[in-house]
PDB file of C-alpha atoms in Angstrom:
ATOM      1  CA  PHE I  94     -13.944   1.260  12.450  1.00 64.00           C
ATOM      2  CA  ASN I  95     -13.420   4.167  14.646  1.00 63.00           C
ATOM      3  CA  GLY I  96     -11.218   3.549  17.439  1.00 64.00           C
ATOM      4  CA  GLY I  97     -11.253  -0.059  17.184  1.00 70.00           C
ATOM      5  CA  ASP I  98      -8.290  -1.876  18.996  1.00 76.00           C
ATOM      6  CA  ARG I  99      -7.158  -5.166  18.744  1.00 78.00           C
ATOM      7  CA  ASN I 100     -10.080  -7.140  16.831  1.00 79.00           C
ATOM      8  CA  SER I 101      -9.451  -9.729  14.289  1.00 81.00           C
ATOM      9  CA  PHE I 102     -11.891 -10.128  11.591  1.00 80.00           C
ATOM     10  CA  THR I 103     -11.114 -13.540   9.016  1.00 83.00           C
ATOM     11  CA  GLY I 104     -12.838 -14.418   6.055  1.00 82.00           C
ATOM     12  CA  VAL I 105     -14.588 -10.820   5.373  1.00 81.00           C
ATOM     13  CA  VAL I 106     -16.376 -10.063   1.766  1.00 83.00           C
ATOM     14  CA  THR I 107     -17.608  -6.551   1.363  1.00 81.00           C
ATOM     15  CA  ASN I 108     -19.313  -6.256  -1.961  1.00 78.00           C
ATOM     16  CA  SER I 109     -20.157  -3.237  -4.375  1.00 68.00           C
ATOM     17  CA  ASN I 110     -19.472  -0.942  -1.642  1.00 68.00           C
ATOM     18  CA  THR I 111     -20.046   3.293  -2.375  1.00 73.00           C
ATOM     19  CA  ASN I 112     -16.954   4.314  -0.070  1.00 78.00           C
ATOM     20  CA  TYR I 113     -14.763   1.956   1.841  1.00 81.00           C
ATOM     21  CA  GLY I 114     -14.483  -2.139   1.770  1.00 80.00           C
ATOM     22  CA  ILE I 115     -12.662  -1.653   5.156  1.00 82.00           C
ATOM     23  CA  LYS I 116     -11.891   1.986   6.699  1.00 83.00           C
ATOM     24  CA  LEU I 117      -9.963   1.810  10.560  1.00 83.00           C
ATOM     25  CA  ASN I 118     -10.431   5.732  11.027  1.00 81.00           C
ATOM     26  CA  THR I 119      -8.725   7.207  14.478  1.00 74.00           C
ATOM     27  CA  GLY I 120      -6.927   5.375  16.927  1.00 66.00           C
ATOM     28  CA  SER I 121      -8.087   1.776  15.397  1.00 68.00           C
ATOM     29  CA  ALA I 122      -4.520  -0.151  16.299  1.00 73.00           C
ATOM     30  CA  SER I 123      -3.531  -3.891  16.093  1.00 75.00           C
ATOM     31  CA  ASN I 124      -6.030  -5.030  14.474  1.00 79.00           C
ATOM     32  CA  ILE I 125      -6.129  -8.465  12.352  1.00 79.00           C
ATOM     33  CA  ILE I 126      -7.593  -8.441   9.366  1.00 83.00           C
ATOM     34  CA  SER I 127      -7.654 -11.947   7.356  1.00 84.00           C
ATOM     35  CA  ASN I 128      -8.961 -13.434   4.223  1.00 81.00           C
ATOM     36  CA  LEU I 129     -10.681 -10.017   2.874  1.00 81.00           C
ATOM     37  CA  VAL I 130     -12.239  -9.400  -0.706  1.00 78.00           C
ATOM     38  CA  THR I 131     -13.530  -6.242  -1.192  1.00 80.00           C
ATOM     39  CA  ASN I 132     -15.123  -4.810  -4.555  1.00 77.00           C
ATOM     40  CA  TYR I 133     -14.979  -1.355  -3.701  1.00 72.00           C
ATOM     41  CA  GLY I 134     -16.428   2.950  -4.695  1.00 71.00           C
ATOM     42  CA  LEU I 135     -13.618   4.768  -3.293  1.00 77.00           C
ATOM     43  CA  SER I 136     -11.139   2.123  -1.434  1.00 82.00           C
ATOM     44  CA  GLY I 137     -11.004  -1.211  -0.851  1.00 82.00           C
ATOM     45  CA  VAL I 138      -8.822  -0.465   2.148  1.00 86.00           C
ATOM     46  CA  TYR I 139      -8.862   3.111   3.776  1.00 85.00           C
ATOM     47  CA  LEU I 140      -6.743   3.729   7.213  1.00 86.00           C
ATOM     48  CA  TRP I 141      -6.839   7.381   8.528  1.00 84.00           C
ATOM     49  CA  SER I 142      -4.630   7.645  11.629  1.00 83.00           C
ATOM     50  CA  SER I 143      -4.584   3.708  12.248  1.00 84.00           C
ATOM     51  CA  ASP I 144      -1.495   2.329  13.226  1.00 84.00           C
ATOM     52  CA  SER I 145       0.395  -1.107  13.954  1.00 87.00           C
ATOM     53  CA  ASN I 146      -2.743  -3.074  11.844  1.00 87.00           C
ATOM     54  CA  ILE I 147      -1.697  -6.465  10.013  1.00 89.00           C
ATOM     55  CA  PHE I 148      -3.289  -7.064   7.208  1.00 89.00           C
ATOM     56  CA  ASN I 149      -2.780 -10.024   5.251  1.00 91.00           C
ATOM     57  CA  ASN I 150      -4.132 -12.271   1.873  1.00 91.00           C
ATOM     58  CA  ILE I 151      -5.953  -9.195   0.749  1.00 90.00           C
ATOM     59  CA  THR I 152      -7.982  -9.244  -2.724  1.00 88.00           C
ATOM     60  CA  ILE I 153      -8.971  -5.476  -3.742  1.00 86.00           C
ATOM     61  CA  SER I 154     -10.416  -4.923  -6.787  1.00 84.00           C
ATOM     62  CA  HIS I 155     -12.522  -1.688  -8.321  1.00 71.00           C
ATOM     63  CA  SER I 156     -14.066  -2.707 -11.214  1.00 54.00           C
ATOM     64  CA  LYS I 157     -16.272   0.962 -10.819  1.00 57.00           C
ATOM     65  CA  SER I 158     -14.910   3.603 -12.772  1.00 49.00           C
ATOM     66  CA  VAL I 159     -15.311   6.328  -9.748  1.00 54.00           C
ATOM     67  CA  SER I 160     -11.739   8.210  -9.861  1.00 55.00           C
ATOM     68  CA  SER I 161     -10.208   7.638  -5.924  1.00 57.00           C
ATOM     69  CA  SER I 162      -7.538   8.483  -3.609  1.00 74.00           C
ATOM     70  CA  GLY I 163      -6.323   4.282  -4.100  1.00 84.00           C
ATOM     71  CA  ALA I 164      -7.318   1.041  -3.610  1.00 86.00           C
ATOM     72  CA  LEU I 165      -5.097   0.997  -0.890  1.00 87.00           C
ATOM     73  CA  ALA I 166      -4.751   4.783   0.648  1.00 87.00           C
ATOM     74  CA  ILE I 167      -3.116   5.431   3.843  1.00 86.00           C
ATOM     75  CA  TYR I 168      -3.540   8.919   4.952  1.00 82.00           C
ATOM     76  CA  TYR I 169      -2.585  10.950   7.939  1.00 76.00           C
ATOM     77  CA  ALA I 170      -0.776   8.901  10.627  1.00 73.00           C
ATOM     78  CA  SER I 171      -1.385   5.979  10.211  1.00 83.00           C
ATOM     79  CA  TYR I 172       2.310   3.985  10.647  1.00 84.00           C
ATOM     80  CA  GLN I 173       3.455   0.337  10.877  1.00 89.00           C
ATOM     81  CA  ASN I 174       0.227  -1.862   9.128  1.00 91.00           C
ATOM     82  CA  THR I 175       1.917  -4.683   7.609  1.00 92.00           C
ATOM     83  CA  PHE I 176       0.326  -5.985   4.889  1.00 93.00           C
ATOM     84  CA  SER I 177       0.981  -9.017   3.244  1.00 95.00           C
ATOM     85  CA  ASN I 178      -0.165 -11.447  -0.124  1.00 94.00           C
ATOM     86  CA  LEU I 179      -1.708  -8.579  -1.464  1.00 93.00           C
ATOM     87  CA  THR I 180      -3.285  -8.486  -4.734  1.00 92.00           C
ATOM     88  CA  ILE I 181      -5.136  -5.261  -6.340  1.00 90.00           C
ATOM     89  CA  ILE I 182      -6.454  -5.465  -9.675  1.00 89.00           C
ATOM     90  CA  ASN I 183      -8.186  -3.487 -11.647  1.00 84.00           C
ATOM     91  CA  ALA I 184      -7.329   0.038  -9.873  1.00 81.00           C
ATOM     92  CA  SER I 185      -9.771   2.517 -12.196  1.00 76.00           C
ATOM     93  CA  GLY I 186      -9.361   5.514 -12.199  1.00 74.00           C
ATOM     94  CA  THR I 187      -7.186   5.693  -9.614  1.00 81.00           C
ATOM     95  CA  GLN I 188      -3.772   4.463  -7.881  1.00 87.00           C
ATOM     96  CA  GLY I 189      -2.883   0.733  -6.252  1.00 90.00           C
ATOM     97  CA  ILE I 190      -1.781   1.881  -3.108  1.00 90.00           C
ATOM     98  CA  TYR I 191      -1.631   5.586  -2.056  1.00 89.00           C
ATOM     99  CA  PHE I 192       0.048   7.588   0.620  1.00 84.00           C
ATOM    100  CA  TYR I 193      -0.616  11.120   1.442  1.00 79.00           C
ATOM    101  CA  ASP I 194      -0.272  13.635   4.270  1.00 70.00           C
ATOM    102  CA  ALA I 195      -0.930  16.674   4.893  1.00 57.00           C
ATOM    103  CA  GLY I 196       1.746  17.592   7.011  1.00 57.00           C
ATOM    104  CA  SER I 197       4.732  16.667   8.983  1.00 57.00           C
ATOM    105  CA  ALA I 198       3.840  16.526  12.053  1.00 59.00           C
ATOM    106  CA  ASN I 199       1.327  13.412  11.857  1.00 60.00           C
ATOM    107  CA  ARG I 200       2.813  11.300   8.666  1.00 64.00           C
ATOM    108  CA  PRO I 201       2.006   8.248   7.590  1.00 71.00           C
ATOM    109  CA  TYR I 202       5.875   6.287   8.005  1.00 79.00           C
ATOM    110  CA  GLY I 203       7.235   2.881   8.506  1.00 85.00           C
ATOM    111  CA  ASN I 204       4.329   0.960   6.691  1.00 89.00           C
ATOM    112  CA  ASN I 205       5.228  -2.589   5.097  1.00 94.00           C
ATOM    113  CA  PHE I 206       4.183  -4.426   2.627  1.00 95.00           C
ATOM    114  CA  THR I 207       5.282  -8.176   1.255  1.00 96.00           C
ATOM    115  CA  SER I 208       4.078 -10.566  -1.833  1.00 97.00           C
ATOM    116  CA  VAL I 209       2.348  -7.727  -3.251  1.00 96.00           C
ATOM    117  CA  SER I 210       0.928  -7.563  -7.156  1.00 95.00           C
ATOM    118  CA  ILE I 211      -0.873  -4.340  -8.303  1.00 93.00           C
ATOM    119  CA  ILE I 212      -2.172  -5.115 -11.780  1.00 92.00           C
ATOM    120  CA  ASN I 213      -4.130  -2.412 -14.102  1.00 89.00           C
ATOM    121  CA  ALA I 214      -4.184   0.493 -11.864  1.00 87.00           C
ATOM    122  CA  THR I 215      -5.898   3.022 -13.980  1.00 84.00           C
ATOM    123  CA  GLU I 216      -3.126   6.376 -12.223  1.00 86.00           C
ATOM    124  CA  SER I 217       0.484   5.017 -10.857  1.00 90.00           C
ATOM    125  CA  GLY I 218       0.384   1.611  -9.039  1.00 92.00           C
ATOM    126  CA  ILE I 219       2.470   2.785  -6.335  1.00 93.00           C
ATOM    127  CA  TYR I 220       1.993   6.303  -5.143  1.00 90.00           C
ATOM    128  CA  ILE I 221       3.809   8.360  -2.520  1.00 88.00           C
ATOM    129  CA  GLY I 222       2.517  12.024  -2.650  1.00 82.00           C
ATOM    130  CA  ASN I 223       4.080  13.043  -0.204  1.00 75.00           C
ATOM    131  CA  ASN I 224       7.778  14.132   0.934  1.00 69.00           C
ATOM    132  CA  ASN I 225       6.661  13.736   4.876  1.00 70.00           C
ATOM    133  CA  ILE I 226       6.047  10.379   4.223  1.00 76.00           C
ATOM    134  CA  GLU I 227       9.186   7.993   5.041  1.00 76.00           C
ATOM    135  CA  ASP I 228      10.022   4.533   5.904  1.00 85.00           C
ATOM    136  CA  SER I 229       7.974   2.570   4.118  1.00 90.00           C
ATOM    137  CA  LEU I 230       9.288  -1.259   2.624  1.00 94.00           C
ATOM    138  CA  PHE I 231       8.009  -2.636   0.180  1.00 96.00           C
ATOM    139  CA  GLN I 232       9.336  -6.295  -0.614  1.00 97.00           C
ATOM    140  CA  ASP I 233       8.106  -8.511  -3.691  1.00 97.00           C
ATOM    141  CA  VAL I 234       5.909  -6.279  -5.299  1.00 97.00           C
ATOM    142  CA  ASN I 235       4.698  -6.887  -9.042  1.00 97.00           C
ATOM    143  CA  ILE I 236       3.849  -3.845 -11.012  1.00 96.00           C
ATOM    144  CA  THR I 237       1.925  -4.349 -13.900  1.00 94.00           C
ATOM    145  CA  GLY I 238      -0.440  -2.485 -16.209  1.00 89.00           C
ATOM    146  CA  ALA I 239      -0.243   1.001 -14.030  1.00 89.00           C
ATOM    147  CA  GLY I 240      -1.736   3.777 -16.892  1.00 85.00           C
ATOM    148  CA  SER I 241       0.430   6.555 -15.860  1.00 85.00           C
ATOM    149  CA  VAL I 242       3.957   5.552 -14.277  1.00 92.00           C
ATOM    150  CA  ASP I 243       4.160   2.882 -12.340  1.00 94.00           C
ATOM    151  CA  VAL I 244       5.816   4.348  -9.019  1.00 95.00           C
ATOM    152  CA  PHE I 245       6.283   8.265  -8.145  1.00 92.00           C
ATOM    153  CA  SER I 246       7.260   8.847  -5.062  1.00 91.00           C
ATOM    154  CA  LYS I 247       7.751  12.802  -3.385  1.00 88.00           C
ATOM    155  CA  GLY I 248       8.842  10.676  -0.172  1.00 85.00           C
ATOM    156  CA  ASN I 249      11.150   8.180   1.145  1.00 87.00           C
ATOM    157  CA  ALA I 250      10.687   4.060   0.516  1.00 91.00           C
ATOM    158  CA  THR I 251      12.782   0.885  -0.201  1.00 94.00           C
ATOM    159  CA  PHE I 252      12.118  -1.291  -2.771  1.00 96.00           C
ATOM    160  CA  ILE I 253      13.191  -5.119  -2.281  1.00 96.00           C
ATOM    161  CA  ASN I 254      12.710  -6.866  -5.370  1.00 97.00           C
ATOM    162  CA  VAL I 255      10.318  -4.960  -6.940  1.00 97.00           C
ATOM    163  CA  SER I 256       9.492  -4.914 -10.401  1.00 96.00           C
ATOM    164  CA  TYR I 257       8.090  -2.545 -12.444  1.00 96.00           C
ATOM    165  CA  ASP I 258       8.611  -0.297 -15.810  1.00 94.00           C
ATOM    166  CA  ASP I 259       8.563   3.045 -15.136  1.00 94.00           C
ATOM    167  CA  GLU I 260       9.323   5.433 -11.907  1.00 95.00           C
ATOM    168  CA  ASN I 261       9.307   9.231 -11.100  1.00 94.00           C
ATOM    169  CA  VAL I 262      10.766  10.227  -8.435  1.00 94.00           C
ATOM    170  CA  GLY I 263      10.794  14.445  -7.050  1.00 89.00           C
ATOM    171  CA  ALA I 264      13.411  16.856  -6.104  1.00 86.00           C
ATOM    172  CA  ALA I 265      12.757  15.458  -2.666  1.00 84.00           C
ATOM    173  CA  GLY I 266      11.927  12.144  -2.820  1.00 87.00           C
ATOM    174  CA  VAL I 267      14.513   8.730  -2.082  1.00 89.00           C
ATOM    175  CA  LEU I 268      13.751   5.578  -3.408  1.00 93.00           C
ATOM    176  CA  THR I 269      16.137   2.956  -2.012  1.00 94.00           C
ATOM    177  CA  ARG I 270      16.157   0.034  -4.803  1.00 95.00           C
ATOM    178  CA  LYS I 271      17.912  -3.582  -4.056  1.00 94.00           C
ATOM    179  CA  TRP I 272      17.526  -6.776  -5.321  1.00 91.00           C
ATOM    180  CA  TYR I 273      18.092 -10.569  -4.811  1.00 88.00           C
ATOM    181  CA  TYR I 274      21.155 -11.597  -6.433  1.00 85.00           C
ATOM    182  CA  GLN I 275      21.831 -15.426  -6.702  1.00 84.00           C
ATOM    183  CA  ALA I 276      25.300 -16.082  -8.410  1.00 85.00           C
ATOM    184  CA  TYR I 277      27.177 -19.794  -8.120  1.00 88.00           C
ATOM    185  CA  VAL I 278      30.986 -19.740  -8.231  1.00 90.00           C
ATOM    186  CA  ASN I 279      33.204 -22.926  -9.321  1.00 91.00           C
ATOM    187  CA  ASP I 280      36.798 -22.389  -8.085  1.00 89.00           C
ATOM    188  CA  THR I 281      38.832 -25.291  -9.674  1.00 80.00           C
TER     189      THR I 281
END
């Protein structure tokens, strides 16, 4: 979609695509995409200068051995997008969630992820590749089977109740980690 605003897509299946399952490009805003299943060549969901979109119940599978930027790729001025109930399976040759930006003026920021599973990414589960990327929130996320490192970050992100094994945070990176904790106190 180029410049498409306020659209609603439900029950979308994209299969065996050479390039992208869904690509929202330049000015696509306020779209609602629900119940998407995609098997793709380059990226299952690709955002470029796209903001305020809502993604619910998304399954991204990458069974091809083509190297790509990420199963879910967020680029240049893509901000305040919301992803909930996101599953990324077999991100072969790539990262699960990939952020990148070429400069500070049009950086991706404020993207939110809730209830996410990343299973078997060949590279990183979450890759934040630039220190201009800020204020993304990851909540209730589980990363298993990442090939290189589960989380790689040069940017600024907050993790709440995110489970993973290892990380690499760059010198300029800020990764805030929080977990839920429930305690029972009996004062007798």
